[in-house]
Structures are given as structure tokens and as C-alpha cells.
Amino acid sequence: MPCVMAQTTTSFNSLPNELIINAFDSLPTRSLLPLAAVSRRFRGLVGRLHYYRLVESTVLQGRELILECYHPSDRLSTPSLFCKYLGTNGLSEAGEDANMEDLNQLYSRFKPFLGDENRRPRARWPTTRVIEGTEAPLTQVPSYDVNLEAGDLFTQLCAVTNLVKVGPRRGLFLSIDTVGDGVIRVWREWLREQAERSATEQQRAGQERPDDSSILWIGSSKDVGVRFRVLLKEEGQAPLLLGQNEDPPVSYTLEYQELLVRTNKLLLTLETSEAQQIAHAGAMYFAGSDRYLPCNDVIRLPSMPTGMMQTRVMPVQ
């Protein structure tokens, strides 16, 4: 009597969540998120995986965030600012069951600071009193001066945010990936209004609401923004001749308070950087050197904005 084997079929819906998550985990976030529209179950699983990826992205995975903000005429003389992670408001409260629309509205906050090569000697090397704890260390808040001539309604600043992987020595970048690149328009009226606000009011409002007026966004997508504290500089001699409705020249100091980056944008940039590094592991080309250098070669680069560096990654022959 012939033996007949029973045929059984298992539908995808009968699979446990653990297996589905394991399959989804191999997908990049750009391919993962559209699957949330398939069903309610998929939406919950995708949201859970997306949440844990957002949490991991805030660590920057061995990379650093660098901000360059300058007037076009000051591009070569304005130092780049490194950024220290402060936190992501609402991330821990959201949890793995958070709504995906809410996750997309999360912003990670970073504190811009000057590198050691651009700090004053007293801020770079602590004194004996600082080491003994009898005196607080000197903190140097990075700032930028803007000047408006008579009749000018605004000025513009170029702003570039890069995610870099630092090499064996400082000044050598193994990879550079742009998070945000655009122009910030700084209006005269905005400068006046912000200068009239107290420092405490500016700091409290900016930390509580990402839509506070003290934040200037790079582009209409609002993926990257900079929160400034505005200080009016002492006025010099007023011009002798001014039109009837012409605004006088004025100068302000913009103190960098925080850099805000949409956490989802940060995650996508990290994944793109990781994919490129795996695909093009090998040698790095530095513009101006006229040769390809293996990544394990140690070289020292001159101090310059990262926007002036052009890198190409090529496989080692």
C-alpha cells in the first residue's frame, strides 16, 4: 500500500512575531517603513523595530556630528563646531508602541562646541585651581557675529551639518556624510525680537518646543535647525546720513545653544554611511594629494572646514 504524505501549508500570518521581526531586521529603514501600510500587525512590528533603531542612532555609532555655519565671505576663516549629544525629548516616553507619525516628529539635541585647536589657551588647558576644584573651568561658548548695513533687511548664513567618522588621528576623516545643507536667512526683525528676550526665556522655550522662534531651520523640511541666543553688540558711531525710513547699521552676536536634528533623518544618514563604508572599504582619496591612500595610513590634514574636503573611496588594488 503506497504511503501518502500529507501536505501542509503555513500562511505568513501564522508565523510568530519573532520570525517576522527577524526578517524585517535585515531591511534598511527606507525599505522597512513602507511595509507598515500592509496591515495593522505589520504596522505594529515595523513601529517596534523602528523605535529601537532610533534609540541606537542617538549613539552615532562611533561617529561625530560637525556643524559649519558661516557667511559666504567667511567660509575659510570660520571654524567647524563639534556637537555633543544632549538627549532626544520624548524618545523614552514614546516606547516601542509609539505611533509612527509621533516618532517622525522626534528631534535629537546636540551642544555645539569648539575643538581644542580653536579654543583659547585658558579654556584648552585647565589651571591648577581648576584641577584642585577651587575654581570652575573656563567655558567658551561658540558664537558668530552678524552685521547689517543701513537698509539691509536680512543676512544669510550657509549651514552644513556632516556626520563624520574620525580616523586614527584627529583631522583624518574616514567618511563624511551630509545630514543637512542649506542657507539660513537671518532677518533684522528676528534679531531685534530675540535680543529683547531674556537668556532664561530663550533657553526654556527652545528646550520645550521645537517650533520656538529662537530656532532657525535649514530648509523647509525642518530636518536640521540651530537654536541661537542673540546679543546686541555695542553700537558704534551712528552714520551721518540716513534715509527717512532707512534702518541704521547694527551688529549682533549669535551664540550657539543647540543643534537640533530630526532623529529619523539621523538614522537614515547613519544607515547610508554604513552601507557605503561596507561597499567601498579600502582606500581614501584626498583632494590635492593626487594619490589614493589606504585607510590605515596616518596623515595629518590642515585645519579647514569639512565642506572644503572632497573624499572619494576606492577599493585597494
mmCIF file of C-alpha atoms in Angstrom:
data_model
loop_
_atom_site.group_PDB
_atom_site.id
_atom_site.type_symbol
_atom_site.label_atom_id
_atom_site.label_comp_id
_atom_site.label_asym_id
_atom_site.label_seq_id
_atom_site.Cartn_x
_atom_site.Cartn_y
_atom_site.Cartn_z
ATOM 1 C CA MET A 1 0.000 0.000 0.000
ATOM 2 C CA PRO A 2 1.623 3.262 -1.081
ATOM 3 C CA CYS A 3 2.444 5.768 1.624
ATOM 4 C CA VAL A 4 0.761 9.122 1.111
ATOM 5 C CA MET A 5 2.384 12.127 2.778
ATOM 6 C CA ALA A 6 0.046 14.833 3.960
ATOM 7 C CA GLN A 7 0.791 18.264 2.538
ATOM 8 C CA THR A 8 0.554 21.151 4.960
ATOM 9 C CA THR A 9 0.757 24.818 4.119
ATOM 10 C CA THR A 10 1.693 27.566 6.543
ATOM 11 C CA SER A 11 0.463 31.056 5.844
ATOM 12 C CA PHE A 12 2.581 34.118 6.567
ATOM 13 C CA ASN A 13 0.059 35.317 9.122
ATOM 14 C CA SER A 14 0.589 32.177 11.195
ATOM 15 C CA LEU A 15 4.281 32.946 11.730
ATOM 16 C CA PRO A 16 5.247 34.234 15.189
ATOM 17 C CA ASN A 17 6.197 37.871 15.586
ATOM 18 C CA GLU A 18 9.788 36.948 16.410
ATOM 19 C CA LEU A 19 10.368 35.398 12.978
ATOM 20 C CA ILE A 20 8.782 38.313 11.150
ATOM 21 C CA ILE A 21 10.858 40.847 13.098
ATOM 22 C CA ASN A 22 13.982 38.825 12.344
ATOM 23 C CA ALA A 23 13.139 39.014 8.619
ATOM 24 C CA PHE A 24 12.328 42.736 8.801
ATOM 25 C CA ASP A 25 15.572 43.459 10.656
ATOM 26 C CA SER A 26 17.599 42.704 7.520
ATOM 27 C CA LEU A 27 15.892 45.552 5.649
ATOM 28 C CA PRO A 28 17.175 49.141 5.682
ATOM 29 C CA THR A 29 14.807 51.674 7.214
ATOM 30 C CA ARG A 30 13.877 53.190 3.834
ATOM 31 C CA SER A 31 12.584 49.767 2.730
ATOM 32 C CA LEU A 32 11.158 48.871 6.125
ATOM 33 C CA LEU A 33 8.830 51.819 6.737
ATOM 34 C CA PRO A 34 6.576 51.286 3.647
ATOM 35 C CA LEU A 35 5.678 47.818 4.992
ATOM 36 C CA ALA A 36 3.726 49.496 7.798
ATOM 37 C CA ALA A 37 0.904 50.143 5.305
ATOM 38 C CA VAL A 38 0.359 46.409 4.622
ATOM 39 C CA SER A 39 -1.664 45.570 7.735
ATOM 40 C CA ARG A 40 -2.216 46.553 11.342
ATOM 41 C CA ARG A 41 0.055 43.749 12.510
ATOM 42 C CA PHE A 42 2.857 44.859 10.204
ATOM 43 C CA ARG A 43 2.425 48.432 11.387
ATOM 44 C CA GLY A 44 2.969 47.400 14.987
ATOM 45 C CA LEU A 45 6.030 45.275 14.199
ATOM 46 C CA VAL A 46 7.590 47.894 11.941
ATOM 47 C CA GLY A 47 6.976 50.582 14.549
ATOM 48 C CA ARG A 48 8.644 48.499 17.256
ATOM 49 C CA LEU A 49 11.721 47.857 15.121
ATOM 50 C CA HIS A 50 11.834 51.494 14.006
ATOM 51 C CA TYR A 51 11.765 52.676 17.626
ATOM 52 C CA TYR A 52 14.762 50.560 18.634
ATOM 53 C CA ARG A 53 16.696 51.770 15.603
ATOM 54 C CA LEU A 54 16.020 55.382 16.595
ATOM 55 C CA VAL A 55 17.348 54.674 20.084
ATOM 56 C CA GLU A 56 20.542 53.157 18.659
ATOM 57 C CA SER A 57 21.037 56.030 16.212
ATOM 58 C CA THR A 58 21.443 58.582 19.008
ATOM 59 C CA VAL A 59 24.738 56.903 19.960
ATOM 60 C CA LEU A 60 26.067 57.904 16.492
ATOM 61 C CA GLN A 61 27.799 54.509 16.221
ATOM 62 C CA GLY A 62 31.363 55.755 16.529
ATOM 63 C CA ARG A 63 30.799 58.919 14.514
ATOM 64 C CA GLU A 64 30.717 62.629 15.326
ATOM 65 C CA LEU A 65 28.416 65.417 14.232
ATOM 66 C CA ILE A 66 30.051 68.574 12.868
ATOM 67 C CA LEU A 67 28.309 71.887 12.197
ATOM 68 C CA GLU A 68 29.602 74.543 9.825
ATOM 69 C CA CYS A 69 27.731 77.859 9.856
ATOM 70 C CA TYR A 70 29.256 80.889 8.152
ATOM 71 C CA HIS A 71 28.675 83.858 5.913
ATOM 72 C CA PRO A 72 29.911 83.099 2.372
ATOM 73 C CA SER A 73 32.702 85.653 2.775
ATOM 74 C CA ASP A 74 33.945 83.925 5.981
ATOM 75 C CA ARG A 75 33.992 80.353 4.738
ATOM 76 C CA LEU A 76 37.732 79.801 5.133
ATOM 77 C CA SER A 77 38.117 81.560 8.481
ATOM 78 C CA THR A 78 35.122 80.147 10.376
ATOM 79 C CA PRO A 79 35.987 77.030 12.415
ATOM 80 C CA SER A 80 33.864 73.910 12.372
ATOM 81 C CA LEU A 81 31.951 73.035 15.544
ATOM 82 C CA PHE A 82 31.810 69.573 17.054
ATOM 83 C CA CYS A 83 28.486 68.613 18.648
ATOM 84 C CA LYS A 84 27.898 66.713 21.890
ATOM 85 C CA TYR A 85 24.700 64.671 22.236
ATOM 86 C CA LEU A 86 22.342 66.050 24.909
ATOM 87 C CA GLY A 87 19.206 63.947 24.507
ATOM 88 C CA THR A 88 16.072 63.285 22.489
ATOM 89 C CA ASN A 89 12.952 64.749 24.057
ATOM 90 C CA GLY A 90 10.038 62.284 24.079
ATOM 91 C CA LEU A 91 12.005 59.223 22.923
ATOM 92 C CA SER A 92 11.958 57.312 26.209
ATOM 93 C CA GLU A 93 8.317 58.264 26.845
ATOM 94 C CA ALA A 94 7.243 57.074 23.385
ATOM 95 C CA GLY A 95 8.189 53.427 23.893
ATOM 96 C CA GLU A 96 8.074 50.623 21.342
ATOM 97 C CA ASP A 97 4.297 51.022 20.872
ATOM 98 C CA ALA A 98 4.554 54.667 19.804
ATOM 99 C CA ASN A 99 2.704 55.994 16.794
ATOM 100 C CA MET A 100 4.957 56.156 13.755
ATOM 101 C CA GLU A 101 3.895 59.732 12.990
ATOM 102 C CA ASP A 102 4.968 60.708 16.506
ATOM 103 C CA LEU A 103 8.349 59.018 16.049
ATOM 104 C CA ASN A 104 8.971 61.098 12.940
ATOM 105 C CA GLN A 105 8.493 64.285 14.974
ATOM 106 C CA LEU A 106 11.308 63.488 17.428
ATOM 107 C CA TYR A 107 14.407 65.688 17.444
ATOM 108 C CA SER A 108 17.811 64.882 18.905
ATOM 109 C CA ARG A 109 19.572 67.784 20.612
ATOM 110 C CA PHE A 110 23.313 68.463 20.409
ATOM 111 C CA LYS A 111 25.545 71.065 22.051
ATOM 112 C CA PRO A 112 27.990 72.728 19.599
ATOM 113 C CA PHE A 113 31.489 73.343 20.945
ATOM 114 C CA LEU A 114 34.862 74.422 19.629
ATOM 115 C CA GLY A 115 37.601 71.883 19.045
ATOM 116 C CA ASP A 116 40.760 72.162 21.129
ATOM 117 C CA GLU A 117 42.678 73.745 18.229
ATOM 118 C CA ASN A 118 40.204 76.659 18.137
ATOM 119 C CA ARG A 119 39.841 77.316 21.872
ATOM 120 C CA ARG A 120 41.666 79.900 23.914
ATOM 121 C CA PRO A 121 44.678 78.582 25.891
ATOM 122 C CA ARG A 122 42.922 79.048 29.263
ATOM 123 C CA ALA A 123 39.935 77.055 28.022
ATOM 124 C CA ARG A 124 42.159 74.380 26.471
ATOM 125 C CA TRP A 125 44.435 73.679 29.436
ATOM 126 C CA PRO A 126 42.965 73.802 32.978
ATOM 127 C CA THR A 127 44.771 75.842 35.607
ATOM 128 C CA THR A 128 45.941 74.499 38.955
ATOM 129 C CA ARG A 129 42.858 75.895 40.681
ATOM 130 C CA VAL A 130 40.584 74.120 38.205
ATOM 131 C CA ILE A 131 42.407 70.831 38.778
ATOM 132 C CA GLU A 132 42.148 71.279 42.563
ATOM 133 C CA GLY A 133 38.434 72.046 42.270
ATOM 134 C CA THR A 134 38.619 75.532 43.788
ATOM 135 C CA GLU A 135 37.709 77.231 40.503
ATOM 136 C CA ALA A 136 35.212 76.357 37.798
ATOM 137 C CA PRO A 137 36.695 75.547 34.379
ATOM 138 C CA LEU A 138 36.516 78.265 31.758
ATOM 139 C CA THR A 139 33.802 77.554 29.211
ATOM 140 C CA GLN A 140 33.946 79.168 25.796
ATOM 141 C CA VAL A 141 30.567 79.394 24.082
ATOM 142 C CA PRO A 142 30.974 79.389 20.282
ATOM 143 C CA SER A 143 29.452 82.430 18.633
ATOM 144 C CA TYR A 144 29.231 84.262 15.335
ATOM 145 C CA ASP A 145 28.888 87.990 14.678
ATOM 146 C CA VAL A 146 26.428 89.238 12.076
ATOM 147 C CA ASN A 147 26.438 92.768 10.730
ATOM 148 C CA LEU A 148 23.637 94.533 8.900
ATOM 149 C CA GLU A 149 24.390 97.628 6.909
ATOM 150 C CA ALA A 150 21.976 100.555 6.731
ATOM 151 C CA GLY A 151 18.840 99.480 4.921
ATOM 152 C CA ASP A 152 19.626 95.738 4.970
ATOM 153 C CA LEU A 153 16.610 93.638 5.897
ATOM 154 C CA PHE A 154 18.474 90.361 6.380
ATOM 155 C CA THR A 155 21.740 88.494 6.063
ATOM 156 C CA GLN A 156 22.367 84.892 5.069
ATOM 157 C CA LEU A 157 24.421 82.098 6.585
ATOM 158 C CA CYS A 158 25.469 78.881 4.872
ATOM 159 C CA ALA A 159 24.856 75.914 7.204
ATOM 160 C CA VAL A 160 26.190 72.389 6.665
ATOM 161 C CA THR A 161 25.823 69.503 9.094
ATOM 162 C CA ASN A 162 28.045 66.489 8.471
ATOM 163 C CA LEU A 163 28.269 63.085 10.093
ATOM 164 C CA VAL A 164 31.933 62.087 10.103
ATOM 165 C CA LYS A 165 33.884 59.048 11.158
ATOM 166 C CA VAL A 166 37.157 60.149 12.698
ATOM 167 C CA GLY A 167 40.277 58.258 11.693
ATOM 168 C CA PRO A 168 43.231 57.122 13.813
ATOM 169 C CA ARG A 169 44.197 60.745 14.410
ATOM 170 C CA ARG A 170 42.126 63.887 14.719
ATOM 171 C CA GLY A 171 41.874 65.693 11.400
ATOM 172 C CA LEU A 172 41.586 62.465 9.388
ATOM 173 C CA PHE A 173 38.030 61.544 8.409
ATOM 174 C CA LEU A 174 37.337 58.059 7.126
ATOM 175 C CA SER A 175 33.888 59.111 5.906
ATOM 176 C CA ILE A 176 31.818 62.281 5.552
ATOM 177 C CA ASP A 177 28.029 62.141 5.098
ATOM 178 C CA THR A 178 25.840 65.237 4.858
ATOM 179 C CA VAL A 179 22.846 65.408 7.202
ATOM 180 C CA GLY A 180 21.722 68.896 6.193
ATOM 181 C CA ASP A 181 22.968 71.525 3.763
ATOM 182 C CA GLY A 182 21.264 74.841 3.102
ATOM 183 C CA VAL A 183 21.021 78.554 3.747
ATOM 184 C CA ILE A 184 19.690 80.273 6.858
ATOM 185 C CA ARG A 185 18.139 83.689 6.309
ATOM 186 C CA VAL A 186 18.580 85.879 9.382
ATOM 187 C CA TRP A 187 16.122 88.776 9.368
ATOM 188 C CA ARG A 188 16.704 92.129 11.064
ATOM 189 C CA GLU A 189 13.312 91.954 12.798
ATOM 190 C CA TRP A 190 14.058 88.454 14.122
ATOM 191 C CA LEU A 191 17.376 89.628 15.546
ATOM 192 C CA ARG A 192 15.707 92.531 17.306
ATOM 193 C CA GLU A 193 12.952 90.359 18.811
ATOM 194 C CA GLN A 194 15.351 87.675 20.032
ATOM 195 C CA ALA A 195 17.743 90.216 21.554
ATOM 196 C CA GLU A 196 14.864 91.602 23.639
ATOM 197 C CA ARG A 197 14.123 88.176 25.134
ATOM 198 C CA SER A 198 15.956 87.212 28.296
ATOM 199 C CA ALA A 199 18.527 84.414 28.208
ATOM 200 C CA THR A 200 16.416 82.262 30.560
ATOM 201 C CA GLU A 201 13.329 82.681 28.401
ATOM 202 C CA GLN A 202 15.208 81.759 25.226
ATOM 203 C CA GLN A 203 16.729 78.635 26.777
ATOM 204 C CA ARG A 204 13.494 77.376 28.379
ATOM 205 C CA ALA A 205 11.341 77.937 25.282
ATOM 206 C CA GLY A 206 13.797 76.280 22.902
ATOM 207 C CA GLN A 207 14.113 73.125 25.005
ATOM 208 C CA GLU A 208 10.370 72.694 25.449
ATOM 209 C CA ARG A 209 9.172 73.375 21.884
ATOM 210 C CA PRO A 210 10.989 72.572 18.631
ATOM 211 C CA ASP A 211 8.849 75.227 16.923
ATOM 212 C CA ASP A 212 10.188 78.071 19.093
ATOM 213 C CA SER A 213 11.182 81.207 17.215
ATOM 214 C CA SER A 214 14.756 81.068 18.565
ATOM 215 C CA ILE A 215 15.409 78.090 16.230
ATOM 216 C CA LEU A 216 16.443 78.811 12.650
ATOM 217 C CA TRP A 217 15.791 75.864 10.334
ATOM 218 C CA ILE A 218 17.948 74.765 7.413
ATOM 219 C CA GLY A 219 15.403 74.239 4.654
ATOM 220 C CA SER A 220 11.628 73.865 4.617
ATOM 221 C CA SER A 221 11.737 70.179 5.663
ATOM 222 C CA LYS A 222 12.926 71.218 9.139
ATOM 223 C CA ASP A 223 15.265 68.247 9.475
ATOM 224 C CA VAL A 224 18.093 70.355 10.928
ATOM 225 C CA GLY A 225 17.871 73.557 12.938
ATOM 226 C CA VAL A 226 20.104 75.752 15.104
ATOM 227 C CA ARG A 227 18.943 77.476 18.271
ATOM 228 C CA PHE A 228 20.726 80.759 18.932
ATOM 229 C CA ARG A 229 20.926 83.213 21.764
ATOM 230 C CA VAL A 230 21.021 86.724 20.293
ATOM 231 C CA LEU A 231 23.013 89.529 21.936
ATOM 232 C CA LEU A 232 23.078 93.114 20.709
ATOM 233 C CA LYS A 233 26.601 94.420 20.293
ATOM 234 C CA GLU A 234 27.541 97.871 21.482
ATOM 235 C CA GLU A 235 26.735 100.400 18.817
ATOM 236 C CA GLY A 236 29.497 102.481 17.352
ATOM 237 C CA GLN A 237 29.188 105.910 15.845
ATOM 238 C CA ALA A 238 25.875 106.363 14.004
ATOM 239 C CA PRO A 239 26.075 107.263 10.304
ATOM 240 C CA LEU A 240 25.681 110.936 9.477
ATOM 241 C CA LEU A 241 23.158 110.419 6.692
ATOM 242 C CA LEU A 242 20.172 108.062 6.811
ATOM 243 C CA GLY A 243 17.017 107.962 4.739
ATOM 244 C CA GLN A 244 13.704 108.799 6.362
ATOM 245 C CA ASN A 245 12.616 105.141 6.593
ATOM 246 C CA GLU A 246 16.074 103.568 6.475
ATOM 247 C CA ASP A 247 17.210 101.284 9.286
ATOM 248 C CA PRO A 248 20.615 102.095 10.798
ATOM 249 C CA PRO A 249 23.543 99.639 10.689
ATOM 250 C CA VAL A 250 23.521 97.194 13.574
ATOM 251 C CA SER A 251 25.579 94.224 14.813
ATOM 252 C CA TYR A 252 24.556 91.178 16.831
ATOM 253 C CA THR A 253 26.337 88.187 18.340
ATOM 254 C CA LEU A 254 24.733 84.786 17.768
ATOM 255 C CA GLU A 255 25.659 82.304 20.492
ATOM 256 C CA TYR A 256 25.179 78.661 19.543
ATOM 257 C CA GLN A 257 22.908 76.987 22.076
ATOM 258 C CA GLU A 258 21.780 73.762 20.436
ATOM 259 C CA LEU A 259 21.751 71.889 17.160
ATOM 260 C CA LEU A 260 18.511 70.024 16.513
ATOM 261 C CA VAL A 261 18.400 67.077 14.105
ATOM 262 C CA ARG A 262 15.296 65.069 13.256
ATOM 263 C CA THR A 263 16.093 61.666 14.760
ATOM 264 C CA ASN A 264 14.694 59.796 11.770
ATOM 265 C CA LYS A 265 16.962 61.814 9.448
ATOM 266 C CA LEU A 266 19.913 60.952 11.659
ATOM 267 C CA LEU A 267 19.035 57.253 11.441
ATOM 268 C CA LEU A 268 18.772 57.301 7.646
ATOM 269 C CA THR A 269 22.127 59.093 7.315
ATOM 270 C CA LEU A 270 23.804 56.570 9.609
ATOM 271 C CA GLU A 271 22.485 53.644 7.578
ATOM 272 C CA THR A 272 23.634 55.243 4.319
ATOM 273 C CA SER A 273 27.087 55.823 5.787
ATOM 274 C CA GLU A 274 27.356 52.228 6.998
ATOM 275 C CA ALA A 275 26.288 50.858 3.618
ATOM 276 C CA GLN A 276 28.814 52.998 1.748
ATOM 277 C CA GLN A 277 31.611 52.056 4.113
ATOM 278 C CA ILE A 278 30.935 48.331 3.635
ATOM 279 C CA ALA A 279 30.657 48.641 -0.145
ATOM 280 C CA HIS A 280 33.750 50.814 -0.580
ATOM 281 C CA ALA A 281 36.083 49.649 2.173
ATOM 282 C CA GLY A 282 39.645 50.214 1.024
ATOM 283 C CA ALA A 283 41.410 53.453 0.212
ATOM 284 C CA MET A 284 40.521 57.095 0.512
ATOM 285 C CA TYR A 285 41.364 59.836 -1.941
ATOM 286 C CA PHE A 286 42.150 63.300 -0.579
ATOM 287 C CA ALA A 287 41.724 66.190 -2.991
ATOM 288 C CA GLY A 288 45.055 67.851 -3.528
ATOM 289 C CA SER A 289 47.174 64.824 -2.651
ATOM 290 C CA ASP A 290 46.959 63.318 -6.181
ATOM 291 C CA ARG A 291 47.110 59.785 -4.840
ATOM 292 C CA TYR A 292 44.989 57.167 -3.126
ATOM 293 C CA LEU A 293 45.899 56.309 0.424
ATOM 294 C CA PRO A 294 44.957 53.112 2.293
ATOM 295 C CA CYS A 295 42.763 53.817 5.292
ATOM 296 C CA ASN A 296 45.440 52.543 7.687
ATOM 297 C CA ASP A 297 47.878 55.241 6.529
ATOM 298 C CA VAL A 298 48.152 58.031 9.069
ATOM 299 C CA ILE A 299 48.300 61.559 7.696
ATOM 300 C CA ARG A 300 47.593 64.935 9.239
ATOM 301 C CA LEU A 301 45.289 67.343 7.471
ATOM 302 C CA PRO A 302 45.402 71.132 7.787
ATOM 303 C CA SER A 303 42.627 72.760 9.798
ATOM 304 C CA MET A 304 39.839 73.569 7.365
ATOM 305 C CA PRO A 305 36.037 73.307 7.174
ATOM 306 C CA THR A 306 34.880 69.815 6.225
ATOM 307 C CA GLY A 307 32.918 71.382 3.378
ATOM 308 C CA MET A 308 36.258 72.113 1.694
ATOM 309 C CA MET A 309 37.244 68.428 1.773
ATOM 310 C CA GLN A 310 36.226 66.175 -1.078
ATOM 311 C CA THR A 311 36.681 62.459 -0.475
ATOM 312 C CA ARG A 312 36.372 59.530 -2.784
ATOM 313 C CA VAL A 313 36.560 55.958 -1.579
ATOM 314 C CA MET A 314 38.105 53.410 -3.901
ATOM 315 C CA PRO A 315 38.900 49.721 -3.398
ATOM 316 C CA VAL A 316 42.542 48.865 -2.870
ATOM 317 C CA GLN A 317 44.095 47.269 -5.949
#
